[in-house]
Amino acid sequence: MYTHFLLLQRRQTKHNTDQSTSETILSLGKLAFKGLKEKNLLFTEEDLTSCGTDVTKAAVFSGLLTRIKRENHELYKQNMFCFVHQSIQEFMAALHVFHSFTNKGENVFTESTSATSDLTASEFYKKAVDKAFEDEHGDWDMFLRFLVGLSLESNQDLLQDLIDKSEKHKDASKEAAEYIKKKIRENNSDPDKNLNLFFCLNELNDDSLVQEIKNYLNSEEKPFETFSASQWSALNFVLLTSDENLEVFDLKKYLKSEKVLLGMMPVVKVSKSTLLSWCELSEESCNGLTSSVLTKPSSNLTVLDLSHNDLMDAGVMRLADGLKNVNCKLETLKLAGCQVTERGCISLAEAIEFNRVSSLKHLDLSYNHPGDKGMRALNAIVEDPNKKLETVK
């Protein structure tokens, strides 16, 4: 899709300028890669010039790069530039890296400017996968999807005016897919990383791991308790890319198990309502929900029902850590019958008080033991006119 979009931009500009557009496109790719390395989304005219981009020529590619006028801004009088969307920048950066390797024999991932013509395409993709996988914040995830997609012959045919077709890539896409599957099997700690690698496999038209999960879902046998980390990632990928409505996540639909919940956190994160009552959960589930969902800016979760699980004060205090986070979007939290005492209730009240932008409106603590101090702390929050909290049971 992005390749066709680039070709459309190029076709439109040919009617507006007599200059070759290839050099401008490739210089924009260099600019995009520079920004990705430096975690920069805004560029000055000097940034464009340093990457060999003529500002006048770049202006005709308004579908890729746009100018931000700041004449009225006190600190920034000069014009600034940015790509029209971050994914456009990531695609252009991947195009630059692919072109540098294919046409010039250079691996721009390294600091050295010397040619690396002896580097095989397979090694090149492995280095790219490792770079994205090792980044803690996922800044290279979309870039990697675009880069492995460019390894396919179909995309290289579309970009033949920009990229030399090379024998280097003949079997590289298959080898890249095998290396990605190896990384998925070895990673037992970060499901989000594995999820991105599944998107990369999708770009490479490899669905071997996904097909295994689809077969499980279509059969009566659902051995979730014995799933490996790679199988959990495959299950999350299948659900996230399916037509299934994920607004409500009900753990009982799969299996009432803490292990299953922890394995499906990426699905919980995109749901608006998560139903976990009577599912035999403990403090460990609260740890997972806080670190993987409540504190993530990408989370959609607004309703969380954990009623009638033995969370105890320790688990509820961990949830309170999530409520303190400015990224938490919870509006309803149900903790009925979770063996919460005065200590846990006070922690919840302090968390709501701490987060000045807390969105929590409804808190259910029925069938617990808040004690007098816990009741007073919670009532004080309800009566605070600056808080959105409307009801506490």
XYZ file of C-alpha atoms in Angstrom:
393
model
C 0.000 0.000 0.000
C 2.779 2.424 0.931
C 4.744 1.498 -2.181
C 1.757 2.326 -4.392
C 1.261 5.564 -2.475
C 4.879 6.552 -3.150
C 4.523 5.739 -6.842
C 1.357 7.846 -7.005
C 3.205 10.795 -5.460
C 5.995 10.383 -7.957
C 3.603 10.177 -10.902
C 1.864 13.380 -9.835
C 5.110 15.339 -9.407
C 6.394 14.442 -12.860
C 3.792 16.775 -14.284
C 4.973 19.619 -12.030
C 8.752 19.598 -12.456
C 11.331 18.789 -15.111
C 13.855 17.602 -12.527
C 14.382 13.947 -11.781
C 12.342 12.885 -8.796
C 14.424 9.839 -7.877
C 17.167 11.819 -6.137
C 14.615 13.810 -4.166
C 12.786 10.661 -3.031
C 16.023 9.001 -1.955
C 17.187 12.125 -0.110
C 13.857 12.203 1.740
C 14.507 8.581 2.680
C 17.891 9.574 4.090
C 16.211 12.385 6.052
C 13.595 9.949 7.390
C 16.261 7.501 8.546
C 18.256 10.283 10.205
C 15.130 11.333 12.104
C 14.388 7.766 13.143
C 17.894 7.328 14.560
C 17.724 10.633 16.421
C 14.077 10.153 17.546
C 13.182 13.315 15.637
C 9.902 14.078 13.882
C 10.602 17.744 13.062
C 13.281 18.971 10.650
C 14.831 22.321 9.784
C 15.924 23.470 6.340
C 19.485 22.676 7.460
C 18.433 19.072 8.164
C 17.033 18.771 4.646
C 20.136 20.285 3.092
C 22.464 17.998 5.069
C 20.660 14.991 3.590
C 20.957 16.348 0.059
C 17.338 17.475 -0.120
C 16.582 20.608 -2.125
C 13.786 22.378 -0.234
C 12.211 23.641 -3.455
C 12.159 20.185 -5.024
C 10.940 18.562 -1.811
C 8.025 20.993 -1.722
C 6.354 19.246 -4.667
C 6.171 16.050 -2.582
C 3.552 17.535 -0.279
C 1.983 14.100 0.121
C 5.174 12.948 1.856
C 6.658 15.996 3.558
C 4.857 19.087 4.766
C 6.020 22.485 5.954
C 4.967 23.882 9.318
C 4.828 27.681 9.360
C 5.811 29.262 12.658
C 6.045 32.955 11.880
C 3.992 33.842 14.965
C 5.870 31.596 17.368
C 8.191 33.442 19.719
C 10.832 30.696 19.943
C 10.793 29.274 16.423
C 10.763 31.875 13.682
C 12.051 29.514 10.988
C 9.988 27.051 9.004
C 9.967 23.445 10.169
C 9.201 20.297 8.194
C 7.759 16.898 9.061
C 6.511 13.835 7.230
C 2.735 13.820 6.870
C 2.506 10.757 9.133
C 5.033 8.899 11.248
C 4.431 5.709 9.266
C 5.403 7.582 6.075
C 8.698 8.513 7.738
C 9.245 4.879 8.769
C 8.497 3.634 5.246
C 10.852 6.187 3.666
C 13.558 5.266 6.173
C 13.192 1.589 5.225
C 13.410 2.528 1.540
C 16.667 4.411 2.208
C 18.198 1.465 4.100
C 17.108 -1.012 1.422
C 18.394 1.187 -1.410
C 21.741 1.745 0.339
C 22.287 -1.980 0.706
C 20.980 -3.094 -2.685
C 22.365 -0.320 -4.904
C 25.526 0.624 -2.985
C 26.383 -2.426 -0.897
C 26.233 -0.339 2.289
C 24.807 -1.306 5.652
C 23.720 2.014 7.145
C 22.985 0.362 10.497
C 26.706 0.478 11.199
C 28.587 3.661 12.039
C 31.209 2.911 9.393
C 30.715 4.538 5.993
C 32.725 1.898 4.167
C 30.998 -0.412 1.719
C 29.977 -3.825 3.004
C 29.426 -5.599 -0.292
C 30.427 -8.926 1.299
C 27.400 -8.736 3.624
C 24.739 -11.201 2.466
C 21.089 -10.240 2.265
C 20.311 -12.832 4.921
C 22.827 -11.241 7.349
C 21.476 -7.804 6.471
C 17.926 -8.745 7.490
C 19.128 -10.488 10.633
C 20.888 -7.298 11.721
C 17.701 -5.313 11.073
C 15.572 -7.787 13.057
C 18.033 -7.688 15.951
C 18.085 -3.890 15.960
C 14.293 -3.640 16.166
C 13.999 -6.468 18.679
C 16.595 -4.988 21.040
C 15.022 -1.512 21.092
C 13.158 -1.161 24.392
C 10.569 1.336 23.139
C 9.613 -0.269 19.822
C 10.828 2.729 17.784
C 12.020 0.451 14.962
C 9.044 -1.941 14.853
C 7.122 -0.386 11.937
C 10.391 0.310 10.122
C 11.221 -3.410 10.288
C 7.825 -4.377 8.864
C 8.423 -2.105 5.880
C 12.010 -3.306 5.395
C 11.185 -7.014 5.292
C 8.272 -6.235 2.977
C 10.708 -4.633 0.535
C 12.564 -7.954 0.326
C 9.696 -9.412 -1.694
C 10.176 -9.515 -5.453
C 6.705 -8.055 -6.024
C 7.659 -4.827 -4.238
C 11.051 -4.651 -5.915
C 9.332 -4.883 -9.310
C 7.173 -1.875 -8.422
C 10.223 0.146 -7.353
C 12.490 -0.905 -10.233
C 13.208 2.732 -11.185
C 14.612 3.354 -7.699
C 16.083 0.025 -6.669
C 18.378 -2.318 -8.576
C 17.013 -5.823 -8.688
C 19.638 -8.040 -7.091
C 20.283 -11.743 -6.757
C 21.161 -10.925 -3.138
C 17.494 -11.027 -2.193
C 16.552 -14.179 -4.069
C 16.177 -16.423 -0.998
C 16.594 -13.739 1.643
C 12.901 -13.347 2.418
C 12.577 -17.052 3.282
C 15.700 -16.939 5.426
C 14.474 -13.770 7.122
C 11.172 -15.498 7.924
C 12.984 -18.466 9.471
C 15.162 -16.147 11.580
C 12.087 -14.211 12.762
C 10.366 -17.454 13.795
C 13.524 -18.414 15.696
C 13.414 -15.072 17.568
C 9.726 -15.608 18.400
C 10.424 -19.065 19.860
C 13.341 -17.770 21.941
C 11.498 -14.769 23.409
C 9.571 -15.702 26.542
C 9.351 -12.293 28.200
C 7.938 -9.642 25.857
C 4.700 -10.507 23.998
C 4.592 -7.077 22.299
C 7.949 -7.772 20.645
C 6.721 -11.112 19.382
C 3.533 -9.500 18.133
C 5.505 -7.147 15.896
C 7.532 -10.091 14.578
C 4.258 -11.781 13.601
C 3.337 -8.664 11.633
C 6.725 -9.007 9.912
C 5.948 -12.630 9.038
C 2.651 -11.410 7.628
C 4.573 -8.998 5.368
C 6.630 -11.990 4.197
C 3.462 -14.045 3.512
C 4.503 -16.677 6.069
C 1.554 -17.900 8.155
C 2.895 -21.273 9.339
C 2.810 -20.419 13.072
C -0.519 -18.628 12.772
C -2.162 -21.533 10.954
C -1.358 -23.823 13.884
C -3.309 -21.516 16.237
C -6.213 -21.198 13.810
C -6.479 -24.971 13.767
C -6.644 -25.001 17.586
C -9.371 -22.348 17.620
C -11.438 -24.275 15.083
C -11.162 -27.556 16.982
C -12.553 -28.677 20.323
C -9.028 -29.044 21.676
C -7.755 -25.773 23.172
C -4.651 -26.643 25.227
C -4.073 -23.074 26.447
C -2.440 -24.215 29.690
C 0.423 -25.809 27.742
C 0.977 -22.945 25.292
C 4.509 -21.679 24.763
C 5.312 -17.965 24.564
C 5.383 -18.159 20.758
C 1.938 -19.785 20.694
C 0.524 -17.032 22.939
C 1.950 -14.444 20.559
C 0.416 -16.267 17.606
C -2.973 -16.402 19.356
C -2.833 -12.660 20.100
C -1.895 -11.934 16.492
C -4.751 -14.069 15.141
C -7.299 -12.336 17.378
C -5.969 -8.812 16.798
C -6.015 -9.223 13.020
C -9.357 -11.044 12.832
C -12.842 -9.626 12.320
C -13.800 -10.658 15.846
C -15.176 -7.891 18.067
C -12.600 -7.395 20.827
C -14.333 -4.573 22.687
C -15.280 -7.009 25.465
C -12.694 -9.531 26.654
C -14.165 -12.345 28.759
C -11.514 -14.715 30.089
C -14.103 -17.450 30.711
C -14.549 -17.713 26.946
C -11.055 -19.229 26.819
C -10.167 -20.706 30.222
C -10.430 -19.488 33.821
C -6.685 -19.376 34.380
C -4.098 -16.841 35.459
C -1.619 -18.188 32.906
C -4.134 -17.652 30.098
C -4.833 -14.076 31.224
C -1.128 -13.215 31.374
C -0.619 -14.715 27.919
C -3.410 -12.618 26.382
C -2.450 -9.157 27.683
C -2.135 -7.638 24.161
C -5.822 -8.502 23.573
C -6.817 -7.151 26.994
C -5.040 -3.896 26.128
C -7.202 -3.243 23.043
C -10.477 -4.163 24.759
C -12.708 -1.538 26.356
C -14.192 -3.916 28.898
C -12.412 -6.864 30.540
C -14.439 -9.424 32.520
C -12.375 -11.472 34.962
C -14.768 -12.245 37.824
C -14.616 -15.702 39.456
C -11.486 -16.657 37.455
C -9.201 -17.838 40.292
C -6.777 -14.937 39.895
C -4.175 -13.627 42.335
C -1.733 -10.776 42.873
C 0.233 -11.927 39.816
C -2.672 -10.969 37.544
C -2.700 -7.480 39.089
C 1.015 -7.161 38.328
C 0.412 -8.094 34.702
C -2.598 -5.806 34.290
C -0.735 -2.843 35.771
C 2.512 -3.225 33.826
C 1.030 -4.348 30.475
C -2.309 -2.503 30.321
C -3.148 0.200 32.867
C 0.106 2.157 32.438
C 0.257 1.952 28.636
C -0.841 5.000 26.586
C -2.124 2.663 23.857
C -4.545 0.898 26.219
C -8.308 1.232 25.546
C -9.460 -0.339 28.812
C -12.199 1.584 30.648
C -14.041 -1.212 32.516
C -12.233 -3.847 34.605
C -14.166 -6.460 36.596
C -11.970 -8.503 38.951
C -14.700 -9.416 41.418
C -14.494 -12.583 43.521
C -10.812 -13.330 43.037
C -8.359 -13.653 45.940
C -6.393 -10.522 45.075
C -5.861 -9.554 48.723
C -4.385 -6.194 49.723
C -1.117 -6.910 47.872
C -2.894 -7.293 44.530
C -5.136 -4.277 45.031
C -2.139 -2.139 46.025
C -0.504 -3.143 42.740
C -3.637 -2.027 40.882
C -3.438 1.237 42.816
C -0.018 1.787 41.227
C -1.740 1.567 37.855
C -4.437 4.036 38.894
C -1.740 6.570 39.765
C -0.439 6.521 36.194
C -1.619 9.343 33.915
C -2.121 6.826 31.077
C -4.761 4.887 33.034
C -8.190 5.291 31.380
C -10.243 3.157 33.784
C -13.722 4.506 34.503
C -15.125 1.449 36.309
C -13.202 -0.883 38.635
C -15.028 -3.803 40.273
C -13.295 -5.516 43.183
C -16.235 -7.088 45.027
C -15.285 -10.017 47.253
C -11.511 -9.749 46.723
C -10.536 -9.965 50.425
C -9.465 -6.324 50.563
C -8.965 -4.766 53.988
C -8.319 -1.288 55.336
C -4.798 -1.206 53.910
C -5.894 -1.911 50.335
C -8.790 0.560 50.465
C -6.555 3.353 51.717
C -4.092 2.600 48.884
C -6.883 2.938 46.322
C -8.041 6.236 47.826
C -4.476 7.591 47.833
C -3.985 6.525 44.205
C -7.140 8.350 43.074
C -6.096 11.396 45.066
C -2.574 11.258 43.600
C -3.725 11.160 39.948
C -5.120 14.614 39.245
C -6.481 13.476 35.864
C -7.990 10.204 37.120
C -10.937 9.117 34.958
C -12.318 6.651 37.528
C -16.063 7.143 38.124
C -17.259 3.889 39.703
C -15.516 1.723 42.307
C -17.110 -1.470 43.661
C -15.580 -2.758 46.907
C -18.618 -4.583 48.234
C -18.061 -7.766 50.272
C -14.662 -6.537 51.507
C -13.438 -5.246 54.885
C -12.387 -1.572 54.541
C -12.658 -0.736 58.235
C -13.354 2.747 59.566
C -10.146 4.310 58.198
C -10.686 2.787 54.781
C -14.280 4.035 54.681
C -13.263 7.555 55.670
C -10.516 7.676 53.026
C -12.876 6.523 50.274
C -15.715 8.809 51.341
C -13.333 11.771 51.291
C -12.554 11.040 47.635
C -16.236 10.737 46.733
C -16.979 14.084 48.389
C -14.031 15.834 46.706
C -15.579 18.152 44.052
C -12.370 18.003 42.014
C -12.663 14.247 41.466
C -14.810 12.464 38.870
C -15.530 9.556 41.229
C -19.316 9.279 41.491
C -20.013 6.042 43.355
C -18.228 3.772 45.799
C -19.910 0.555 46.889
